Structures are given as structure tokens and as C-alpha cells.
Coordinates of C-alpha atoms in Angstrom, one line a residue:
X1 CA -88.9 57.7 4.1
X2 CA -86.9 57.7 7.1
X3 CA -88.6 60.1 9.7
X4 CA -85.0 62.0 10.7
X5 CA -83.3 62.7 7.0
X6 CA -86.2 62.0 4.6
X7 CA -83.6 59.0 2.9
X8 CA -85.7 56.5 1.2
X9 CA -85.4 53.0 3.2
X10 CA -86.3 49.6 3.0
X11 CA -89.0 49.2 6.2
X12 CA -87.9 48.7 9.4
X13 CA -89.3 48.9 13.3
X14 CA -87.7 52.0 13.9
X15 CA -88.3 53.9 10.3
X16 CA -84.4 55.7 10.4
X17 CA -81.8 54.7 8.4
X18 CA -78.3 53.5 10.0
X19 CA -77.4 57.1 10.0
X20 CA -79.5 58.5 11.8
X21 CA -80.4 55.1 14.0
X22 CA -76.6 55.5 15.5
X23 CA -76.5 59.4 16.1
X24 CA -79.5 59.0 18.3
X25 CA -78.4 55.3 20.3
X26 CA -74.9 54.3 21.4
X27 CA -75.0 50.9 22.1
X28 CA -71.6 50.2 23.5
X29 CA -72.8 53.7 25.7
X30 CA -71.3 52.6 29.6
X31 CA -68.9 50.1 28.2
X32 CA -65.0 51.0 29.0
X33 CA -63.1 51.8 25.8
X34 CA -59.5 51.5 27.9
X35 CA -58.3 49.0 30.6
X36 CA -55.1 48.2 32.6
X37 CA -53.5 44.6 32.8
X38 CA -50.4 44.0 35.0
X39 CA -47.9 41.6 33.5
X40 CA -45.0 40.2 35.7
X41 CA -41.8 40.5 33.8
X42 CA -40.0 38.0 35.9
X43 CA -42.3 34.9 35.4
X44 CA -43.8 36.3 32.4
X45 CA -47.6 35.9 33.6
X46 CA -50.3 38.5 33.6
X47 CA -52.7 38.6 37.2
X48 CA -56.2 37.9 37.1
X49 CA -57.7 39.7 39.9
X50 CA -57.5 39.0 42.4
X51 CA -54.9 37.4 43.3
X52 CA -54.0 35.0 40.9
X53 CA -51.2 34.8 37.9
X54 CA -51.7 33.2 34.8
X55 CA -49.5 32.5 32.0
X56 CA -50.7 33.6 28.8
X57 CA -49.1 33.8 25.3
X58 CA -49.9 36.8 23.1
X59 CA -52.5 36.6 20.8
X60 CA -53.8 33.5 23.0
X61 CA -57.3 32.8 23.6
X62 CA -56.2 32.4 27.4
X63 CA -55.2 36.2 27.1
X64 CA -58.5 37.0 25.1
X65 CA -60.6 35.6 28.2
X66 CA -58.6 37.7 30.8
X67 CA -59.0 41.2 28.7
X68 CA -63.1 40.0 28.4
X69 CA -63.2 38.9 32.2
X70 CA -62.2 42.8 32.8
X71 CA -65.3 44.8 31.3
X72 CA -67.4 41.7 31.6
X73 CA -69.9 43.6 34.2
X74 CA -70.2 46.6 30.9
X75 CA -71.2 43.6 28.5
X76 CA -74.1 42.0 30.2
X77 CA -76.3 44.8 28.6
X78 CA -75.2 43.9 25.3
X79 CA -74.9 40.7 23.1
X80 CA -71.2 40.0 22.1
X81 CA -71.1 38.7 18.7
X82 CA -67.5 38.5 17.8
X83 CA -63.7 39.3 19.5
X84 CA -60.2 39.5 18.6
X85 CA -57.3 40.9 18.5
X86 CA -55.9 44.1 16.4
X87 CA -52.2 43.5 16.1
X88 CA -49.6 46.0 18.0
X89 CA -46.4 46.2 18.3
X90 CA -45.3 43.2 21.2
X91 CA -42.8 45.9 23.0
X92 CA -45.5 48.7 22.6
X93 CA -47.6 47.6 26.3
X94 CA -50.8 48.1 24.5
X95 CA -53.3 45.4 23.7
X96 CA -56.5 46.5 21.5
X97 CA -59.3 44.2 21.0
X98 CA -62.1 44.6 18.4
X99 CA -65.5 43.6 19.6
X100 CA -68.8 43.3 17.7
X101 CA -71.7 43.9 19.8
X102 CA -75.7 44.0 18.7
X103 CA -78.2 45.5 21.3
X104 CA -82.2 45.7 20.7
X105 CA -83.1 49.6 20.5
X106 CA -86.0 51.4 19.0
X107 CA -89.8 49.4 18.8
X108 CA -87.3 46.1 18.7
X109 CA -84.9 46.9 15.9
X110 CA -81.5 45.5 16.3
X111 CA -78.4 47.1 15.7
X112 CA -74.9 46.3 15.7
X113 CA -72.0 47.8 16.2
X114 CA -68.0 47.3 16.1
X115 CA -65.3 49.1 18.6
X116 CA -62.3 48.7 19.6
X117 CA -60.7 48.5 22.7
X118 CA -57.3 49.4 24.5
X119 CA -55.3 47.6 27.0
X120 CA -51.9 49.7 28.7
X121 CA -49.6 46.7 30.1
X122 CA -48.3 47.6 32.8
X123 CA -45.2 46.0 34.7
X124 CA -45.6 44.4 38.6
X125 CA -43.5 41.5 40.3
X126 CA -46.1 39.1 41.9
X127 CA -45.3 38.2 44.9
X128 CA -43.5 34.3 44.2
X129 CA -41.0 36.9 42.2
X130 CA -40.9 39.1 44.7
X131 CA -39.9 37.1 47.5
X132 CA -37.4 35.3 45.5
X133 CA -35.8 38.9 44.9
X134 CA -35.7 39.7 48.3
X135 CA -33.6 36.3 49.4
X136 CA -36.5 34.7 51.4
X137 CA -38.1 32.9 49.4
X138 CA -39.4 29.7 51.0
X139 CA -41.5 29.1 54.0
X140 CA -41.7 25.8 54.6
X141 CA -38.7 22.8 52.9
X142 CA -39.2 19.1 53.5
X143 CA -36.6 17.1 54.1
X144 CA -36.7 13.5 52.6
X145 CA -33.6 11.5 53.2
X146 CA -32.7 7.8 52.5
X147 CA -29.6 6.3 55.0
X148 CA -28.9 3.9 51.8
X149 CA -26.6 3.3 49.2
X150 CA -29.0 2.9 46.6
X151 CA -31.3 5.5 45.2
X152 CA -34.2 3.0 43.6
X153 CA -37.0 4.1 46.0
X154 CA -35.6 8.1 45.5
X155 CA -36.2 7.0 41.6
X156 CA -39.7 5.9 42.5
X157 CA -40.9 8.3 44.4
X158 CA -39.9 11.0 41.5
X159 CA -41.7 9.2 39.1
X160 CA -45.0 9.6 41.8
X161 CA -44.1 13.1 42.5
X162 CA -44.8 13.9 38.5
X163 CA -47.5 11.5 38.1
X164 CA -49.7 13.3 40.4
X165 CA -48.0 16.9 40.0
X166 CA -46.9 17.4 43.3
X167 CA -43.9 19.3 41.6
X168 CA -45.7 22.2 40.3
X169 CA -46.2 24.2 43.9
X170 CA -42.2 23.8 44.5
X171 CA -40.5 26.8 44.3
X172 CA -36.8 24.5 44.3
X173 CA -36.2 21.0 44.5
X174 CA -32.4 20.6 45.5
X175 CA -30.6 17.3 45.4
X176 CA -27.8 15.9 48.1
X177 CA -26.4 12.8 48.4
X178 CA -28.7 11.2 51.2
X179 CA -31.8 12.8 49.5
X180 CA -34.1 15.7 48.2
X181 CA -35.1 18.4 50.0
X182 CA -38.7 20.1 48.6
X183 CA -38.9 24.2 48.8
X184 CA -42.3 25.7 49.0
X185 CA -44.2 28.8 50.1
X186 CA -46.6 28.1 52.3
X187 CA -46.9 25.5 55.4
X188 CA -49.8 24.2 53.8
X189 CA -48.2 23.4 50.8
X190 CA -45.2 21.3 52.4
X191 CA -47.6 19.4 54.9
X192 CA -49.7 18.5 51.8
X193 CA -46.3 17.0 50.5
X194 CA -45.8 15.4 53.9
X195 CA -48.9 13.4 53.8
X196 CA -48.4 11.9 50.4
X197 CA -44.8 10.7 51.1
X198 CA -46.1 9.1 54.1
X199 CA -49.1 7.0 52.0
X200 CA -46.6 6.4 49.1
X201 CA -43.5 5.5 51.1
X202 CA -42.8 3.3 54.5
X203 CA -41.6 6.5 56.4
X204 CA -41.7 8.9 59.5
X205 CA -42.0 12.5 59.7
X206 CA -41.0 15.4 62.4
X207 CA -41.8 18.8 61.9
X208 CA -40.3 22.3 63.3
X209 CA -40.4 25.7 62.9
X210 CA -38.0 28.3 63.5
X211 CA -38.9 32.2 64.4
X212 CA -37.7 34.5 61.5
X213 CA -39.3 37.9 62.7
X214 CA -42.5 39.3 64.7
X215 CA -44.4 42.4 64.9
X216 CA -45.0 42.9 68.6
X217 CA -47.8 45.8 67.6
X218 CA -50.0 44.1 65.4
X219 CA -48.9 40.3 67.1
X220 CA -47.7 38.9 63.8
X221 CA -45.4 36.1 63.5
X222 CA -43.3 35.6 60.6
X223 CA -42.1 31.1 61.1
X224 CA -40.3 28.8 58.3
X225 CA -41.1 25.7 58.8
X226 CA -38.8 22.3 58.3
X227 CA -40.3 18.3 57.8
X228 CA -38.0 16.0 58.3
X229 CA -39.2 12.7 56.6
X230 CA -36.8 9.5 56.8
X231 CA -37.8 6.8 54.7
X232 CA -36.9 3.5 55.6
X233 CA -33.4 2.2 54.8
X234 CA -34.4 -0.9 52.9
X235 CA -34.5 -0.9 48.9
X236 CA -35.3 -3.5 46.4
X237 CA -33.6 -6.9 45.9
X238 CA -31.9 -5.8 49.7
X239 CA -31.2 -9.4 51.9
X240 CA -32.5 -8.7 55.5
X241 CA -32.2 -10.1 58.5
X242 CA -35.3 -9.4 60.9
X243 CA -35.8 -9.9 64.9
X244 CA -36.8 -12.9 66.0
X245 CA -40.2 -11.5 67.1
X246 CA -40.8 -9.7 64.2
X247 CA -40.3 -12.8 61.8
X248 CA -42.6 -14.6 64.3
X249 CA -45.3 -11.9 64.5
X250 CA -45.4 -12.4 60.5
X251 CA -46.4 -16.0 60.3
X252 CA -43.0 -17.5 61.2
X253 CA -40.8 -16.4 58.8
X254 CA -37.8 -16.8 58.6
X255 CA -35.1 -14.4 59.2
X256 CA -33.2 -14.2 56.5
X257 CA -36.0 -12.5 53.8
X258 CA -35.4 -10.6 50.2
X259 CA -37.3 -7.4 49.9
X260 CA -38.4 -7.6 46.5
X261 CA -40.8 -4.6 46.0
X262 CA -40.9 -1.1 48.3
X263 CA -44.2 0.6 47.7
X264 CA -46.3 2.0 51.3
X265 CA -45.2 -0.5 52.1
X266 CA -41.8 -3.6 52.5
X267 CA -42.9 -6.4 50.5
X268 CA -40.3 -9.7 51.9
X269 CA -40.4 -12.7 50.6
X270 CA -39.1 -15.5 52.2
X271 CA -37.1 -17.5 49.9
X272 CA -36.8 -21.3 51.2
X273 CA -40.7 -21.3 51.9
X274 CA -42.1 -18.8 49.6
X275 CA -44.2 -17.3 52.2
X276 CA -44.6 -13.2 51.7
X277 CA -45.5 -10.7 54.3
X278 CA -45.8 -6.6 54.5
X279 CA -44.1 -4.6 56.9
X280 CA -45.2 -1.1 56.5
X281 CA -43.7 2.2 58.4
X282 CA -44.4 2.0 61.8
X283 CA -43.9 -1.6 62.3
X284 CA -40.5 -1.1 60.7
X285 CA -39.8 1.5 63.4
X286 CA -41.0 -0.5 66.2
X287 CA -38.8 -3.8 65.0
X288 CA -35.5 -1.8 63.1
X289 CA -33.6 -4.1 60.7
X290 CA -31.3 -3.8 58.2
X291 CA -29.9 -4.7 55.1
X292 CA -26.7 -7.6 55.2
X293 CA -25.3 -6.1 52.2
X294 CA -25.0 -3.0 49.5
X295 CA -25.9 -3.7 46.3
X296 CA -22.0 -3.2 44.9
X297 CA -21.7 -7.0 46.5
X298 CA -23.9 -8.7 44.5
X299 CA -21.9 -12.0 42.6
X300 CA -22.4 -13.5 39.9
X301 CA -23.3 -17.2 40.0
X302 CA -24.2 -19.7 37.0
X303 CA -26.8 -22.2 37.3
X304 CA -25.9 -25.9 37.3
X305 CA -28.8 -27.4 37.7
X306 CA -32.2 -27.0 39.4
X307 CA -35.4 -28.4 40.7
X308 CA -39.0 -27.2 41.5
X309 CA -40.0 -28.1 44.5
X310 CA -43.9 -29.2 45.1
X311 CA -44.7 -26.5 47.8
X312 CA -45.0 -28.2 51.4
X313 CA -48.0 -28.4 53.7
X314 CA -48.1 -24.9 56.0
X315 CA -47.0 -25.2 59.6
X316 CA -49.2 -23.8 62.4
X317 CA -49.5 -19.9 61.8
X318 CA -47.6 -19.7 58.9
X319 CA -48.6 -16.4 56.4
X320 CA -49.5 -16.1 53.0
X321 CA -47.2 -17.6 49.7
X322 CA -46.7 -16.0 46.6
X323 CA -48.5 -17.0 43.6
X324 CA -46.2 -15.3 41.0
X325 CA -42.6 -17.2 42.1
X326 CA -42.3 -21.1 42.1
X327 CA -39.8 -22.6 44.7
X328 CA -36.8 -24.7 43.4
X329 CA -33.5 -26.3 44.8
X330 CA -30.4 -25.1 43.0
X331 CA -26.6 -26.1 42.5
X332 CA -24.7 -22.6 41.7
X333 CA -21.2 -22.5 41.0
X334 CA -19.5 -18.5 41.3
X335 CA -18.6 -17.6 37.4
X336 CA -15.5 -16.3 38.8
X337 CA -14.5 -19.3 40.2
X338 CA -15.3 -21.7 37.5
X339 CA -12.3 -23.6 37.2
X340 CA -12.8 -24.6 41.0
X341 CA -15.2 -27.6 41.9
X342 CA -16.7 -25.5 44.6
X343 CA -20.5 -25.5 44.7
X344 CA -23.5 -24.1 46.7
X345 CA -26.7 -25.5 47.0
X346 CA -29.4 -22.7 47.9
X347 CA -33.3 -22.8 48.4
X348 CA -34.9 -19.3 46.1
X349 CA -38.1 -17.8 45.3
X350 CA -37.0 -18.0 41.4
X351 CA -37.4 -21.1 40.1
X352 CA -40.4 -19.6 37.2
X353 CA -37.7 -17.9 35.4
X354 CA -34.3 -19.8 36.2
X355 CA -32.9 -22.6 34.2
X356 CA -29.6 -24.5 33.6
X357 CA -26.8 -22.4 32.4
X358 CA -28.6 -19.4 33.4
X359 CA -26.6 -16.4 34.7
X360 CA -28.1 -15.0 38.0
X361 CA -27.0 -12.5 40.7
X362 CA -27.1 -13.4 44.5
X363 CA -24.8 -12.6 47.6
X364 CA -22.8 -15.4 48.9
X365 CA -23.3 -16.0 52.2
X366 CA -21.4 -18.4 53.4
X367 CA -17.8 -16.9 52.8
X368 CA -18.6 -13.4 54.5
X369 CA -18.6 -11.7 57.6
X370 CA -21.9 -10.6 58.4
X371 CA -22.0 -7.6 61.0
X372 CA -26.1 -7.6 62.3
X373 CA -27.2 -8.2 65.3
X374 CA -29.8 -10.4 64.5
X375 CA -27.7 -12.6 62.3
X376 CA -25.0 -13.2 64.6
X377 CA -27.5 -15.1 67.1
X378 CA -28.9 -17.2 64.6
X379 CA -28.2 -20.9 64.3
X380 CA -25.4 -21.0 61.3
X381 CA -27.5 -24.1 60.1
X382 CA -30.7 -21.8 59.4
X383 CA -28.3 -19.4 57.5
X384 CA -28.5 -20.5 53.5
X385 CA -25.5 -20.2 51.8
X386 CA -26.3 -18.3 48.9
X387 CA -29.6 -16.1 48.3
X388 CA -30.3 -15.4 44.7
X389 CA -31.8 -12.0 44.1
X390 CA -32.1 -11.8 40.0
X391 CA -31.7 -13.5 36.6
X392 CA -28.6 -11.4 35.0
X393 CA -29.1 -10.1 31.4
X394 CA -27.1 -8.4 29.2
X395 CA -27.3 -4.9 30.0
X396 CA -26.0 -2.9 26.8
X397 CA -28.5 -5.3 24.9
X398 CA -31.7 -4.1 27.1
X399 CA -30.4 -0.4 26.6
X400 CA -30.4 -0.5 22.8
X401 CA -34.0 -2.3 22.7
X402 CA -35.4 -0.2 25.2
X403 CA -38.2 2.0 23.0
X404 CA -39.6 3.8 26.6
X405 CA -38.3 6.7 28.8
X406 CA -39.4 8.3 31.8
X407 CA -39.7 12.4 32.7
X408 CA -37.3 13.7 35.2
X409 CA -37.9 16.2 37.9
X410 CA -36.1 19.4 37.6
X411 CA -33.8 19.6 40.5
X412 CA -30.2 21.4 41.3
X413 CA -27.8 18.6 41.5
X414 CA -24.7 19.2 43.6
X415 CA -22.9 16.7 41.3
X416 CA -23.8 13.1 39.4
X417 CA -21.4 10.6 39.3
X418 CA -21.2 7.6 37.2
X419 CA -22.8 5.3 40.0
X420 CA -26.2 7.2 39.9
X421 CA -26.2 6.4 36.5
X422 CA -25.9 2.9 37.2
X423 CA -28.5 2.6 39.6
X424 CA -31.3 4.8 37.5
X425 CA -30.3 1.4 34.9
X426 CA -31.0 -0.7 37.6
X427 CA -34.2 1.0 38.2
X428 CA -35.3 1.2 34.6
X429 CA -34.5 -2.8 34.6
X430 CA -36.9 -3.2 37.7
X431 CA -39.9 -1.3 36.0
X432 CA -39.2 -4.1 32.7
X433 CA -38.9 -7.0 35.6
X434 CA -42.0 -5.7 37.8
X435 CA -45.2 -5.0 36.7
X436 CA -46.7 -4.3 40.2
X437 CA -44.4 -1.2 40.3
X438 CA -44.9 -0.3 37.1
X439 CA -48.6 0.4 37.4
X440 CA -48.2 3.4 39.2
X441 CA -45.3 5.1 36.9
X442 CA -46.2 7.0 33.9
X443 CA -44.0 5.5 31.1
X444 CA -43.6 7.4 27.8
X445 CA -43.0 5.8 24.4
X446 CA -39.6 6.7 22.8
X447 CA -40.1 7.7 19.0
X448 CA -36.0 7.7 18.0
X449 CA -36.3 4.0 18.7
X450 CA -37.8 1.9 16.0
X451 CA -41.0 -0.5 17.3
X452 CA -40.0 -4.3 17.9
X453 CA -42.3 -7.1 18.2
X454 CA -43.3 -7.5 21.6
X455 CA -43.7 -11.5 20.9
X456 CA -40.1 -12.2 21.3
X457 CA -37.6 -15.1 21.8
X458 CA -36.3 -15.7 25.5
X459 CA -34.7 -12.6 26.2
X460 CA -35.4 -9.7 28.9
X461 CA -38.6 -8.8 30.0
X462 CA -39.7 -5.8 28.6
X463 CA -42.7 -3.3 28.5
X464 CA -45.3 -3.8 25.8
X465 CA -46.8 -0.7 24.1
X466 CA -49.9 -1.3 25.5
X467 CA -48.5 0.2 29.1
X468 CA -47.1 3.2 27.5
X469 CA -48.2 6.6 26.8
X470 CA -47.6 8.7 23.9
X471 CA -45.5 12.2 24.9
X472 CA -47.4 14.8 24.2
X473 CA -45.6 18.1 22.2
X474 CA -48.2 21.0 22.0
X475 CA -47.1 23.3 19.1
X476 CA -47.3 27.4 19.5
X477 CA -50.2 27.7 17.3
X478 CA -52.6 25.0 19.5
X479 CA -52.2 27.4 22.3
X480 CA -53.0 30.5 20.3
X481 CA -49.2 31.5 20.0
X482 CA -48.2 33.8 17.1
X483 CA -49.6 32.9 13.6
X484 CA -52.6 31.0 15.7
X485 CA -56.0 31.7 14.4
X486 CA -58.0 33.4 16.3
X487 CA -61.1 31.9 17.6
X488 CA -64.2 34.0 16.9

């Protein structure tokens, strides 16, 4: 019998019934039955003390962690057995969670019990929100600008930007024509953003800070701070023309080099000998040089015949060759000036890919005026007469077979034109023709387009599935959106 009512009862440690077992114990006794959670209308996140905003979806088990986290001090005395959600009304700013609890009591029976608790929402602008309301928003922008025509190492770096999620602490990322410039909210954040364009890009950086208002009372200074980072003019496939002492100082190169990759640093290549040689940042600054021509005057010339060429014994201090091109003497003729007899015999880097009749694109040398000062002094017979830079495909052929695509940064533009879009092609053709570059981009497989056989005839090179990722969708209900169940 139980020793309160007199009820018969199976046996148990504390001889009561349920009854009378939870008029004389209150387990959930100290734990809070209402709470506050402040919700940021603006961004749409909720703030986990204390100082810190998360987004959560309702319902979610993100949200379900951050209404536990607040009497979590309350259930240490008590074993949680289960906890969810009772469903409200989403405009109503309550919450109410259902918790099951069990807790030893009398001579070590165990009882358990089920209450729910209530959650008021209550509105507050956090303070990213906040100091975008009140027009003063950023505290430190970096400045990274290109003086070059072409935008392939912009393209690059954006695709290193999202592979290691530098974006995310941006409050704005605006685009002009000579670059991007990076918003953020704290110093530290920018200078973080500082040091990885200077390991990832050949660059140089200047910092300053300008005054915005002090307290003179409490001696608090209020600065925004600007970086200034200038990458080095020199893009991909560019024909240089270095210093004397600079080509020397590399293993006596010569002058007249193609750049053919920009990582940290400006891979050349020198395209009579083969020999290759880095030049990173602050050499570049210490021995300037420039670029003999913009991309818009490459020509088209078709091969009429070529040779490899067995590579020659090294002279005295000569560098390093390349393993991946072959050397070869060619006879091109311009394709727009076929029904001429005029000819140019050129040295280049590409003999591993070039054959008769192929198309390739080069700048013509001999027939222009070139403006450097470094080219000017040079002995006209160490000046080739045409440098090849590329085998030419057909372009509207790569874009139908092309089963990849990248991510984009969201920026403000101040306006696209139809020549950025032809350069991003030109950078989507270097990833195909480069693997070296491609190892450090993330590149995502395109479901619209149908899977081709990698083992193809000899057309372009393209990307095999085995470098690219799948694109990842997560639906509502994996992140505990509405209709999710609830994890228990």
C-alpha cells in the first residue's frame, strides 16, 4: 500500500504511488520555465551570448542548441531525456520547448517528468546592422588594383578568395575598372586580407589611416584604415621585355620572355632556349618591366611547317629548362595575309602541342613599333620576329563541351561590358590549358551539361571529372527547416 494514499502499488524504493511521489518532489524545482532570446530583424540571426550572432532557421536543431545553451546551468541537476519543439505561431515571438527530464529522488527511485518551456523573441539590431544603419559602416577597405588591360590574375585571385573563405568577413566588395576594393569592420580583419594577397600574388602594399573622431576625456580614437595593394602589371601569355641586369641575374636570359603562369609569383619562360625563371614581388619592384603588347594584339598565324629542336648544351650560368614544353623551329605565315608569300621564321617554347596546319596566336614583332625602354637598346638581331603565345581553338566549340563552372564572388559592379566577358573565356580556357593553375581553383561539375568521354580525339584540352567537385544544394529539411524532423 502506498504509505501517503493507502493505493495498492506494485513495489517500489520509495512505497508512493506517482501521485503522491510528485506532490511531495518537483524535479524540474530551480529550473527556469521562461527565457528571453534576441533576434536581429535585419540579418535575421539570433545572439548567443555574448557577443556572437548566429543564423538559425526555425524549428532547427541550431536554434534548439541556443534555447538549451540558456538554462543549461538549471539542467546539470537533472538528466535530459528528450527535447523539441511545440509549434507556435512564426509571427507570435514565442518559442516553447518541451523537455523530458528524470532525476533520482526518494531511497533511489527515479522519476520523470515532462514541462514545457517559453521563449519571448525579442527584436535587437546587432551591431554589423547597426553600423550599416548609421552610414559608417566600414573600418578598414583594401585597395587591390591591377594597371592592366586584362583581368586574368583579378579572375584568379577571386577564385582563391572563395576557396579559402576570405569573403565571408567582408561587409562589401565593390568592383571598378582597375580593381576590387574589400570593405571590412575591423583593422584586423583587412590586414589578415593584406597578408594573403601578398603570399598569393606578386604585389606590394601601403597602409594609412585617417582620424574620423576622438574623445579627448576618455583618450579614445575612432581611425579607418586604407591598404593600398598594387599587384604587378604582368598577366598570363604577356611578351616582356626585362633589364639587361635582371635577365642576367636570372641565368642569362634573354630579354624578350613570355610570362606563362602568375601565381606568388612571374613564371617566364624564355622561348628560343627554353630556360624558365621566377621573378616574385620585390624583385619585380626593384627591376620594373613591362608588357610590349595588350592582349587585343594578338594575330593569328598558321603553321607551315616545324621542327623540334634537340635542346643545346647550357652556357656558363645558364638557369633551369622546362620539362613540360619541347623547343621547335617554325615557318608561320599571318592567316590574314595568306595570299601573300610573306613568312616568318620564329624559335617557341611549343613545339609538344604545335603541328603543320595548326592555327596559333602570337604577336608579330617584326612589323611594329615597340615603345620600351629596354627593347629599344637591344640589338634588332636578338629581337625574334614573331613569339607564339598559344595553339588557337575554336572557341564556341569549347563553350558547348565545357561540363564545369566556377562560383563567383558577390560584388557591386559599376558596369560589365562585353570585353570582361571575353577575358573571364580566356580565363576559363587557361584553367583547361594549365593544370598548375588549376590546382589551387575549386572547380564545380555542371549537371545541365551531359558527361563526355574524357578519352577524346585531338581537340582542346579539357578538365577530366576527376578534378572536379560536385556542387553541393542543402535542402530546408537537412538543416532542420520547416517540415524537418526533429532530432530527439
Amino acid at each position: 500500500l502506498c504509505c501517503q494514499c493507502g493505493v495498492p502499488i506494485p513495489p517500489n524504493p520509495a512505497s508512493m504511488c506517482v501521485g503522491c511521489l510528485r506532490a511531495q518532489v518537483d524535479i524540474t524545482e530551480g529550473i527556469p520555465k521562461q527565457g528571453t532570446l534576441h533576434f536581429c530583424k535585419q540579418c535575421e540571426r539570433y545572439l548567443q551570448p555574448p557577443g556572437t550572432w548566429i543564423q538559425c532557421t526555425l524549428e532547427s536543431r541550431e536554434l534548439l542548441a541556443l534555447c538549451l545553451k540558456k538554462i543549461k546551468a538549471s539542467l546539470s541537476r537533472v538528466r535530459l531525456i528528450d527535447a523539441g519543439f511545440i509549434w507556435t505561431e512564426p509571427h507570435s515571438k514565442r518559442l516553447k520547448l518541451k523537455l523530458t527530464v528524470q532525476k533520482e529522488v526518494i531511497n533511489g527511485a527515479v522519476l520523470q517528468q515532462v514541462f514545457v518551456v517559453e521563449y519571448m523573441v525579442q527584436s535587437q539590431m546587432c551591431e554589423d546592422c547597426h553600423r550599416i544603419e548609421a552610414k559608417d559602416y566600414w573600418k578598414a577597405v583594401v585597395q587591390v588594383r591591377q594597371k592592366t588591360l586584362h583581368k586574368k590574375t583579378f579572375y584568379y585571385l577571386e577564385q582563391l578568395i572563395l576557396k579559402h573563405r576570405l569573403h565571408q568577413n567582408t561587409l562589401r566588395i565593390k568592383e571598378i575598372h582597375d580593381g576590387l576594393d574589400f570593405y571590412y569592420s575591423s583593422k584586423q580583419q583587412a590586414q589578415k586580407m593584406v597578408d594573403f594577397l601578398q603570399c598569393t600574388v606578386p604585389s606590394r602594399s601601403k597602409a594609412s589611416q585617417r582620424l574620423t573622431s576622438h574623445d579627448i576625456h576618455s583618450n579614445i580614437y575612432n581611425y579607418k584604415s586604407t591598404f593600398s595593394v598594387e599587384i604587378v602589371p604582368i598577366c598570363k601569355d604577356n611578351v616582356v621585355c626585362l633589364s639587361p641586369k635582371l635577365a642576367q641575374s636570372l641565368g642569362n636570359m634573354s630579354q624578350i620572355c613570355v610570362c606563362i603562369r602568375v601565381t606568388s609569383t612571374v613564371h617566364l619562360i624564355d622561348p628560343s632556349t627554353l630556360q624558365i625563371a621566377e621573378v616574385d614581388g620585390s624583385t619585380y619592384w626593384r627591376h620594373p618591366f613591362n608588357s610590349l603588347f595588350h592582349p587585343k594584339q594578338l594575330e593569328e598565324f598558321i603553321i607551315v611547317d616545324i621542327n623540334r629542336v634537340q635542346e643545346k648544351k647550357k652556357g656558363a650560368g645558364a638557369g633551369a629548362r622546362s620539362n613540360k614544353h619541347t623547343l621547335a623551329e617554325a615557318w608561320v605565315q599571318k592567316t590574314s595575309a595568306l595570299n601573300t608569300d610573306r613568312q616568318y621564321f620564329c624559335r617557341t617554347h611549343l613545339g609538344h602541342i604545335l603541328n603543320p596546319g595548326d592555327l596559333v596566336l602570337g604577336f608579330d614583332l617584326a612589323n611594329c613599333n615597340l615603345n620600351d625602354e629596354f627593347a629599344n637598346k637591344m640589338n634588332p638581331h636578338n629581337i625574334p620576329d614573331v613569339v607564339l603565345i598559344k595553339k588557337s581553338y575554336d572557341r564556341t566549340k569549347r563553350q558547348r563541351r565545357r561540363n564545369w563552372k566556377l562560383k563567383e564572388l558577390e560584388r557591386d559592379r559599376e558596369g560589365t561590358d562585353t570585353d570582361d566577358e571575353r577575358q573571364y573565356q580566356d580565363f576559363l580556357e587557361d584553367l583547361e590549358e594549365d593544370e598548375a593553375i588549376r590546382k589551387n581553383v575549386n572547380i564545380y561539375r555542371n549537371a545541365d551539361i551531359p558527361v563526355e568521354s574524357d578519352t577524346d580525339d585531338d581537340g582542346p584540352p579539357r578538365i577530366s571529372l576527376a578534378e572536379m567537385l560536385e556542387d553541393l544544394h542543402i535542402s530546408q529539411d537537412a538543416t532542420g527547416g520547416e517540415g524537418a524532423n526533429m532530432m530527439t
